[in-house]
Amino acid sequence: MPPPGRRLADLLVDPHETLDVELKEWLDIVGNNEHKAILAKALIALANHGGGFLIFGFAETDQGVTRSPNRPNLAAAYTPDTVNAVIAAYAEPTFHCDVSI
């Protein structure tokens, strides 16, 4: 398996979903419970598959995958503590997620 940084770079150059790659538009994972549930559902699916990557900032359109135009000012909220708090609230058993920005 390539180094994690290289794999992430490859995923950003050619973003598409697979069993171990999930793409999401930007979510408010601090104040919006519906967005927290969307995050948890995607991460649980990846965990059930054995792991993978969830990449924020992409939208699926009729023309294919594009950058999401709705980048929030709260990108700094995407911390390991915030993401793992969502998992702790929505998943049983809980699991740990690493976060790279």
Coordinates of C-alpha atoms in Angstrom, one line a residue:
M1 CA 0.0 0.0 0.0
P2 CA 1.4 3.5 -0.9
P3 CA 2.2 5.9 2.0
P4 CA -1.0 7.6 3.3
G5 CA -0.1 11.0 2.0
R6 CA 0.5 9.8 -1.5
R7 CA -2.7 7.8 -1.5
L8 CA -4.6 10.9 -0.4
A9 CA -3.0 13.0 -3.1
D10 CA -4.0 10.4 -5.7
L11 CA -7.6 10.5 -4.4
L12 CA -7.8 14.3 -4.7
V13 CA -6.5 14.2 -8.3
D14 CA -9.0 11.7 -9.5
P15 CA -11.9 11.6 -6.9
H16 CA -14.4 8.8 -7.2
E17 CA -16.2 6.6 -4.8
T18 CA -15.3 3.0 -4.2
L19 CA -15.9 0.6 -1.4
D20 CA -13.1 2.2 0.6
V21 CA -13.5 5.8 -0.6
E22 CA -16.5 8.0 0.3
L23 CA -17.0 11.5 -1.0
K24 CA -19.1 14.1 0.8
E25 CA -19.9 17.7 0.4
W26 CA -18.9 19.9 3.3
L27 CA -20.9 19.2 6.5
D28 CA -21.5 21.2 9.6
I29 CA -20.4 18.4 12.0
V30 CA -20.4 20.8 15.0
G31 CA -23.9 22.2 15.1
N32 CA -26.1 20.2 12.7
N33 CA -27.3 16.8 14.0
E34 CA -28.4 15.7 10.5
H35 CA -24.9 16.4 9.2
K36 CA -23.5 14.5 12.2
A37 CA -25.7 11.5 11.3
I38 CA -24.5 11.6 7.6
L39 CA -20.9 11.6 8.8
A40 CA -21.5 8.7 11.2
K41 CA -23.3 6.7 8.5
A42 CA -20.5 7.1 6.0
L43 CA -17.8 6.3 8.6
I44 CA -19.7 3.2 9.9
A45 CA -19.9 1.9 6.3
L46 CA -16.2 2.4 5.8
A47 CA -15.4 0.7 9.1
N48 CA -17.7 -2.2 8.2
H49 CA -15.7 -2.6 5.0
G50 CA -12.4 -2.6 6.9
G51 CA -11.5 1.0 6.6
G52 CA -11.0 3.6 4.0
F53 CA -11.1 7.3 3.3
L54 CA -13.9 9.9 3.6
I55 CA -13.1 13.0 1.7
F56 CA -15.0 16.2 2.2
G57 CA -15.4 19.0 -0.4
F58 CA -16.7 17.1 -3.4
A59 CA -20.2 17.1 -4.9
E60 CA -21.6 14.4 -7.2
T61 CA -23.4 16.0 -10.2
D62 CA -24.8 14.9 -13.5
Q63 CA -21.4 15.8 -15.0
G64 CA -19.5 13.8 -12.5
V65 CA -17.6 14.7 -9.3
T66 CA -16.8 18.3 -8.9
R67 CA -15.5 20.5 -6.0
S68 CA -18.2 21.4 -3.6
P69 CA -18.9 25.2 -3.8
N70 CA -20.2 25.3 -0.3
R71 CA -16.9 25.3 1.7
P72 CA -17.7 26.5 5.2
N73 CA -15.7 28.8 7.4
L74 CA -15.7 26.0 9.9
A75 CA -13.2 23.7 8.2
A76 CA -11.1 24.0 11.3
A77 CA -13.9 22.1 13.1
Y78 CA -12.8 18.9 11.3
T79 CA -10.6 17.7 14.1
P80 CA -10.0 14.2 15.4
D81 CA -11.8 15.1 18.6
T82 CA -14.9 16.4 16.7
V83 CA -15.0 13.5 14.3
N84 CA -14.5 10.9 17.0
A85 CA -17.1 12.5 19.3
V86 CA -19.6 12.0 16.4
I87 CA -18.6 8.4 16.2
A88 CA -19.0 8.0 20.0
A89 CA -22.5 9.4 19.8
Y90 CA -23.7 7.4 16.8
A91 CA -21.8 4.1 16.6
E92 CA -21.8 1.1 18.8
P93 CA -19.1 -0.2 19.2
T94 CA -17.2 3.0 18.8
F95 CA -14.0 3.1 16.7
H96 CA -11.3 5.7 16.1
C97 CA -10.8 7.8 13.0
D98 CA -7.7 9.7 11.9
V99 CA -8.2 13.1 10.4
S100 CA -5.9 14.8 7.8
I101 CA -6.5 18.3 6.4

